[in-house]
Short mmCIF file of C-alpha atoms in Angstrom, two decimals:
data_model
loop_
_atom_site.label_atom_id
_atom_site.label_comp_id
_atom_site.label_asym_id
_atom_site.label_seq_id
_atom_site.Cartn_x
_atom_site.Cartn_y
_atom_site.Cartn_z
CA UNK A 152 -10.26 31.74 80.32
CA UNK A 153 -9.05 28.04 79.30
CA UNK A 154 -12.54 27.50 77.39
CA UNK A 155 -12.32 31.05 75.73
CA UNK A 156 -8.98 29.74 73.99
CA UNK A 157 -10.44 26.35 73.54
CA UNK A 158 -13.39 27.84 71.70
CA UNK A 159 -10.97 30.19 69.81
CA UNK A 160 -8.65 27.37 68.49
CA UNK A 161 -11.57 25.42 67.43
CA UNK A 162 -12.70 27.93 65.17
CA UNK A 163 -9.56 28.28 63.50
CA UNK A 164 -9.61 24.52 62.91
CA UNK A 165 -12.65 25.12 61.09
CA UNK A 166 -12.33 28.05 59.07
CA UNK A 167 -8.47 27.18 58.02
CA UNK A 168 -8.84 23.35 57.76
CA UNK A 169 -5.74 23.04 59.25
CA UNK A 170 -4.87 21.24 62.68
CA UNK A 171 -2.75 23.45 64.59
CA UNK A 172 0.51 22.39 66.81
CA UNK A 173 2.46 23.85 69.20
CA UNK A 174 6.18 22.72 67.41
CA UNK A 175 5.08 21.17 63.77
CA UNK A 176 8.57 19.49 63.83
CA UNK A 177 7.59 17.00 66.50
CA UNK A 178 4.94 14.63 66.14
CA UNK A 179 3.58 12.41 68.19
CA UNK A 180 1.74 8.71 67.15
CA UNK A 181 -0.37 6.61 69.90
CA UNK A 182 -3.13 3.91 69.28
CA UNK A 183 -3.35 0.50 67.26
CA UNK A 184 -0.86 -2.51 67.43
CA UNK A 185 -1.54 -3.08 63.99
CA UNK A 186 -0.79 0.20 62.19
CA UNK A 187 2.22 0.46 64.56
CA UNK A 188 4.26 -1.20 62.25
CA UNK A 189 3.23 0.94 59.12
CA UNK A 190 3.71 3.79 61.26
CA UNK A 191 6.91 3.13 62.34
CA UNK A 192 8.39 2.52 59.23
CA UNK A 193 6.82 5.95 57.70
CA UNK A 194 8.17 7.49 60.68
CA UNK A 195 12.09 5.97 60.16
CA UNK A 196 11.56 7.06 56.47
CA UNK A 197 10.46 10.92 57.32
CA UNK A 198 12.50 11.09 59.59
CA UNK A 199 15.48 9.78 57.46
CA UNK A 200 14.85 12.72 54.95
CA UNK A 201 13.87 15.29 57.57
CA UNK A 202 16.57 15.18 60.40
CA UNK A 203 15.20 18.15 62.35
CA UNK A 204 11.64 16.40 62.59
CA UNK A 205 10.94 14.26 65.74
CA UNK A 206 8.30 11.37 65.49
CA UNK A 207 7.47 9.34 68.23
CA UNK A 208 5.14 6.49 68.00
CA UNK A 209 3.11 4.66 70.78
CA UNK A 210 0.68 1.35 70.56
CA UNK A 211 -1.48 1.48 73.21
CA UNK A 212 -4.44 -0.12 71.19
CA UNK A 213 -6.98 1.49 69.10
CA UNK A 214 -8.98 2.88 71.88
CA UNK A 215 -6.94 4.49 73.61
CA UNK A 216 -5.42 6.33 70.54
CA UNK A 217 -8.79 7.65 70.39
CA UNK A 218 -8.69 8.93 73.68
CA UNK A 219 -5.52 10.20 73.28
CA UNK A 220 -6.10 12.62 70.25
CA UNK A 221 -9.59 13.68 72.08
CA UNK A 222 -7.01 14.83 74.96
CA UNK A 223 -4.43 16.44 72.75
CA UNK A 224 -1.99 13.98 74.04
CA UNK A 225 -1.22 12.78 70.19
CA UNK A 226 -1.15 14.43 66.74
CA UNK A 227 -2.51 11.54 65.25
CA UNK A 228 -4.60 8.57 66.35
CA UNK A 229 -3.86 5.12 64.63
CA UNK A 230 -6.85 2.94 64.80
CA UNK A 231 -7.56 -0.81 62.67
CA UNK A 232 -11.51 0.36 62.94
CA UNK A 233 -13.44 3.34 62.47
CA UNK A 234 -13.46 5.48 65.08
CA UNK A 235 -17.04 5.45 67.43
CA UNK A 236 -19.67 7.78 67.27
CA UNK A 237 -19.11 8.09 70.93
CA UNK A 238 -15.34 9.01 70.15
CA UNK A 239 -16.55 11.54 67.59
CA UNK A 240 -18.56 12.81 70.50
CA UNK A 241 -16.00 13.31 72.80
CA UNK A 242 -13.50 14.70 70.43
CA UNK A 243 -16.32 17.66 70.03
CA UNK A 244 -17.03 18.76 72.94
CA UNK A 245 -13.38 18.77 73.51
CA UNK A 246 -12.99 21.44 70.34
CA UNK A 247 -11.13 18.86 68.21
CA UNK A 248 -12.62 17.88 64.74
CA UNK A 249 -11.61 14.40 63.85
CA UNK A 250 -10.09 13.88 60.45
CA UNK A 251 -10.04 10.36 59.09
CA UNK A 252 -7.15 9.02 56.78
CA UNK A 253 -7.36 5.67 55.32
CA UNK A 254 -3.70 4.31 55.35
CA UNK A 255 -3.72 1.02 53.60
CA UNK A 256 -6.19 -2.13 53.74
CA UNK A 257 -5.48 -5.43 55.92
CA UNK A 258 -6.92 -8.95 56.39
CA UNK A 259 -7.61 -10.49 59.77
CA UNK A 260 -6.12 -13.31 59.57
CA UNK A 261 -6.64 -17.28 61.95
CA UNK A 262 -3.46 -18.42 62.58
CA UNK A 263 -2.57 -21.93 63.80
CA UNK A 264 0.37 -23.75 65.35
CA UNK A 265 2.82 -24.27 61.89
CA UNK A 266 2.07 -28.41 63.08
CA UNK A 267 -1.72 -27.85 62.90
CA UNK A 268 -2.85 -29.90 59.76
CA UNK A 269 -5.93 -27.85 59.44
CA UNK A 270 -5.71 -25.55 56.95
CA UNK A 271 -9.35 -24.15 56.01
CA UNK A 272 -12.01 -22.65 58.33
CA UNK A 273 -15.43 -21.58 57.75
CA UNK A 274 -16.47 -18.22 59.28
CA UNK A 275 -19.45 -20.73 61.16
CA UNK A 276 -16.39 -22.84 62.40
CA UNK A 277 -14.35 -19.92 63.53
CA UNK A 278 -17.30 -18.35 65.56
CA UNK A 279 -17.94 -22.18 67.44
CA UNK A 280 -14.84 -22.22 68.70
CA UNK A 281 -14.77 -18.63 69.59
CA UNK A 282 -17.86 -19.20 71.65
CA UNK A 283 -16.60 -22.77 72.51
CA UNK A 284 -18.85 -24.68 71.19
CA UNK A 285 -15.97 -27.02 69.36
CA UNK A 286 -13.46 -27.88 71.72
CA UNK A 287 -11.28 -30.14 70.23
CA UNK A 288 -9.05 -30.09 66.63
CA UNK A 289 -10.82 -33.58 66.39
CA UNK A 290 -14.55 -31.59 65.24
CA UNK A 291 -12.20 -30.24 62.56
CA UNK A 292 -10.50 -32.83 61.19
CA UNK A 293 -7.65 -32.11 62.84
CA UNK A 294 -5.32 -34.16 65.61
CA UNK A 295 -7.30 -34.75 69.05
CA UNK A 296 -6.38 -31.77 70.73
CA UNK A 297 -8.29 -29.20 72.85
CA UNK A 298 -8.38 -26.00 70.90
CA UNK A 299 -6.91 -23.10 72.84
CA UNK A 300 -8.52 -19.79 72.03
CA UNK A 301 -6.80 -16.95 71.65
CA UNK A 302 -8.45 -13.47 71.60
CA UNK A 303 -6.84 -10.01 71.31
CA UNK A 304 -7.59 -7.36 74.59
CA UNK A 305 -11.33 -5.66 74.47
CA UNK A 306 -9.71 -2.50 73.33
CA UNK A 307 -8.19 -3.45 70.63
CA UNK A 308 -9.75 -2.12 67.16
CA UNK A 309 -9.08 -5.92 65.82
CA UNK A 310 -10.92 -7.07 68.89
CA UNK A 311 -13.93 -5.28 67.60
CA UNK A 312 -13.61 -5.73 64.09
CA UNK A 313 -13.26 -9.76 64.46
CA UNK A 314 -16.10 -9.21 67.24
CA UNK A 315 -18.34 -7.54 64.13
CA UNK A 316 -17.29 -9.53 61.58
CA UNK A 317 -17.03 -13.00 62.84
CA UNK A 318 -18.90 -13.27 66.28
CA UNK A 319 -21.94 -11.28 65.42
CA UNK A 320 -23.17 -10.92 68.57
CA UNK A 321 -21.90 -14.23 70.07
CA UNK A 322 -20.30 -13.93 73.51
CA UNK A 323 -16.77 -15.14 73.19
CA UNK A 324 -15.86 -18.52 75.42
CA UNK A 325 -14.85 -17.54 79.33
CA UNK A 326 -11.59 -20.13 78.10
CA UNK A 327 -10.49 -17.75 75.98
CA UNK A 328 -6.81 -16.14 76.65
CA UNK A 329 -7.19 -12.82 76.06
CA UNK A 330 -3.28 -10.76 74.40
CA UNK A 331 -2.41 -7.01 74.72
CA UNK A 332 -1.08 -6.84 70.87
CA UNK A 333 -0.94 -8.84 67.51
CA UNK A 334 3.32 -10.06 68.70
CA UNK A 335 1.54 -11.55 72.04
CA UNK A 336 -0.93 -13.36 69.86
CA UNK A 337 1.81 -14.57 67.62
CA UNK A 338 4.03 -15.67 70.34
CA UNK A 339 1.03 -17.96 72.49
CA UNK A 340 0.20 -19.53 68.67
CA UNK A 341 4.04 -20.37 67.92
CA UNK A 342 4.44 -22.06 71.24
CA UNK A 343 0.95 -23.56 71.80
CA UNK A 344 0.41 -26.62 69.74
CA UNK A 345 -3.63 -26.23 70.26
CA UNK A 346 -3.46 -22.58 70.10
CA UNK A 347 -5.80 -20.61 67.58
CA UNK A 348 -6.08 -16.79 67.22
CA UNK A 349 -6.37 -13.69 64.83
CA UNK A 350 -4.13 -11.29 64.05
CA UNK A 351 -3.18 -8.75 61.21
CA UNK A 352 -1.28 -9.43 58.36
CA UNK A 353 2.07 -8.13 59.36
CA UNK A 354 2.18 -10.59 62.11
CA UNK A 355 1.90 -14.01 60.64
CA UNK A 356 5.94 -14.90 60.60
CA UNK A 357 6.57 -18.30 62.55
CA UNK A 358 2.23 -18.67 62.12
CA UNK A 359 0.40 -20.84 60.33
CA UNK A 360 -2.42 -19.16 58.54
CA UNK A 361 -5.26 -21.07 57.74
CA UNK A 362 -8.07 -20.12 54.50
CA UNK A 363 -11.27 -18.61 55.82
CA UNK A 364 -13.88 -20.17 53.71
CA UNK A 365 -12.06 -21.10 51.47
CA UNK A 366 -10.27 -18.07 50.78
CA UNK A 367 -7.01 -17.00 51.41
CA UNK A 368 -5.87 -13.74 53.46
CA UNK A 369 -3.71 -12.11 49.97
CA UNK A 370 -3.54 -8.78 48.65
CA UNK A 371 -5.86 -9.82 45.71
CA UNK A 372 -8.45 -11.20 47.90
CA UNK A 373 -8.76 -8.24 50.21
CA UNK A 374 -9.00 -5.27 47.86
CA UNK A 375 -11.57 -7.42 46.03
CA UNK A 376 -13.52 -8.36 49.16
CA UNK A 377 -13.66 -12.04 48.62
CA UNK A 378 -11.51 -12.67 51.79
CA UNK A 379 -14.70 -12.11 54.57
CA UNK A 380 -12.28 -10.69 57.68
CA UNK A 381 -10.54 -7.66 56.00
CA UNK A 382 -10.71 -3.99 56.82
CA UNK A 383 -9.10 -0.25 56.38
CA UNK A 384 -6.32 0.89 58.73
CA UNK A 385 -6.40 4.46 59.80
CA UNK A 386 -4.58 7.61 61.05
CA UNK A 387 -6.77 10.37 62.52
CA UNK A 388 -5.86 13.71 63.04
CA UNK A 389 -7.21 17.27 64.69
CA UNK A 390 -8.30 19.03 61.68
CA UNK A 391 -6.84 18.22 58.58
CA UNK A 392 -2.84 18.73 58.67
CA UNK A 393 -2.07 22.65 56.65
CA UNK A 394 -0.60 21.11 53.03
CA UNK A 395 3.20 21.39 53.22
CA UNK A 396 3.89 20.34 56.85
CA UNK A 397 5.38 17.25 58.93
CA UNK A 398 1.96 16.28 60.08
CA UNK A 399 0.30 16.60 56.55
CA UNK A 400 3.60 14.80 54.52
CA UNK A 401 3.21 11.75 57.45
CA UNK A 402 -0.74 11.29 57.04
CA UNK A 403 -0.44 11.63 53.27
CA UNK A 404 2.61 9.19 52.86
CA UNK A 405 0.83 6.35 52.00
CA UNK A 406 -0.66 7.95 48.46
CA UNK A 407 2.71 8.21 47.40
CA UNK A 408 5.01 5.40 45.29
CA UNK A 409 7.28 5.04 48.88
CA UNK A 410 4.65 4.93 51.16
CA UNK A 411 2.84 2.22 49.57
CA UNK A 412 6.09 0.23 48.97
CA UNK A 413 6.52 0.65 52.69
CA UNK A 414 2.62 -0.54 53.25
CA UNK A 415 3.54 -3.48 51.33
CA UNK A 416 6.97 -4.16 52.95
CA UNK A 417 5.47 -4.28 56.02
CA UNK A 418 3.00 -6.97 55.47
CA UNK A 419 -0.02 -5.32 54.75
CA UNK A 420 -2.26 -3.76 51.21
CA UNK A 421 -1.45 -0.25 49.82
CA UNK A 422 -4.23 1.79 48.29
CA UNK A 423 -4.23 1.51 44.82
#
């Protein structure tokens, strides 16, 4: 009887284009550590305006947003990558049709110790001492120092992204220390003269960020591609939210004039 009404549900989805909810004045937010923020604050600002809507949001990393929304445990899945093939996969044979919504755009961003007088990497750099091939500050120019590496958890959608972007295929160093979120990062790099690691940009107060070659992680740079570690940030939802509800006002917040003033507050690039 359960996959009768699964199958049922699922059908609707498709022919009404609308994701269906048991109480469309709660929603409920799991996945990334780096939409969390942007998330958050749309969520206070809703929330401000609509007192009898509920919105809770989780960051249990990018992956397991994914798997959250595949087991109806979420209304909508933040993720700092695209979501898998594999998740797409799931989310079918589970009867829920994946809806993506680009949010806003952010940079990946090295940040060193604020004492660190390095202050440019190339992307050739960055990947040696990810794999730990340079060990010390000294191959850099910098003071003689072994380089602590720094690497966000496996599933984390900036984990993969830097792993795509940067690594290419390299196996990252057994030294490295590996952080559940972007604040962990930021934490080990404030107190850990040596420290190096990569984070979004929301997350670069007390941080030293250094250029990547050559090029600044800015607004500018990242909406015209010159900065090499930058990608979209994304909500996904089951079906795409019926026009005029909770769900479909909180996905859609960031094409409006507030929600990209609250992209930008928070750190990171609206959509133009």
């Amino acid at each position: 009887m359960k996959k009768v009404t699964v199958r049922i549900i699922t059908a609707i989805v498709l022919v009404s284009g609308a994701a269906l909810a048991k109480d469309q004045n709660k929603i409920v937010v799991d996945g990334s550590t780096t939409v969390g923020p942007i998330a958050k604050a749309f969520a206070e600002y809703y929330m401000g305006r609509h007192p009898e809507v509920n919105i809770t949001v989780s960051e249990s990393g990018s992956g397991n947003g994914a798997k959250s929304l595949v087991n109806e445990a979420c209304d909508v899945a933040t993720m700092s990558r695209p979501m898998k093939r594999s998740e797409k996969e799931a989310a079918s044979k589970s009867g829920v049709l994946t809806i993506e919504h680009i949010v806003a755009m952010d940079g990946i961003a090295m940040a060193v110790h604020p004492a660190n007088p390095v202050a440019s990497l190339s992307l050739d750099q960055i990947r040696d001492i990810y794999t730990g091939a340079i060990k010390s500050w000294k191959q850099l120019g910098g003071p003689d120092e072994p380089v602590v590496v720094i690497s966000r958890d496996t599933n984390s959608g900036t984990y993969e992204t830097f792993d795509s972007l940067v690594m290419k295929g390299e196996k990252i160093t057994e030294r490295a220390e590996y952080m559940g979120s972007n604040g962990a990062i930021r934490q080990k790099v404030m107190s850990t003269r040596g420290a190096i690691g990569y984070l979004g940009l929301a997350f670069l107060e007390g941080v030293k960020p250094v250029k990547v070659n050559g090029v600044a992680a800015e607004a500018e740079t990242i909406l015209d591609k010159t900065y090499p570690v930058a990608r979209p940030l994304y909500m996904y939802t089951n079906g795409r939210p019926q026009e005029g509800t909770p769900l479909a006002d909180f996905v859609g917040m960031s094409a409006t004039a507030d929600g990209r003033k609250i992209v930008e507050d928070t750190g990171y690039v609206p959509l133009k």
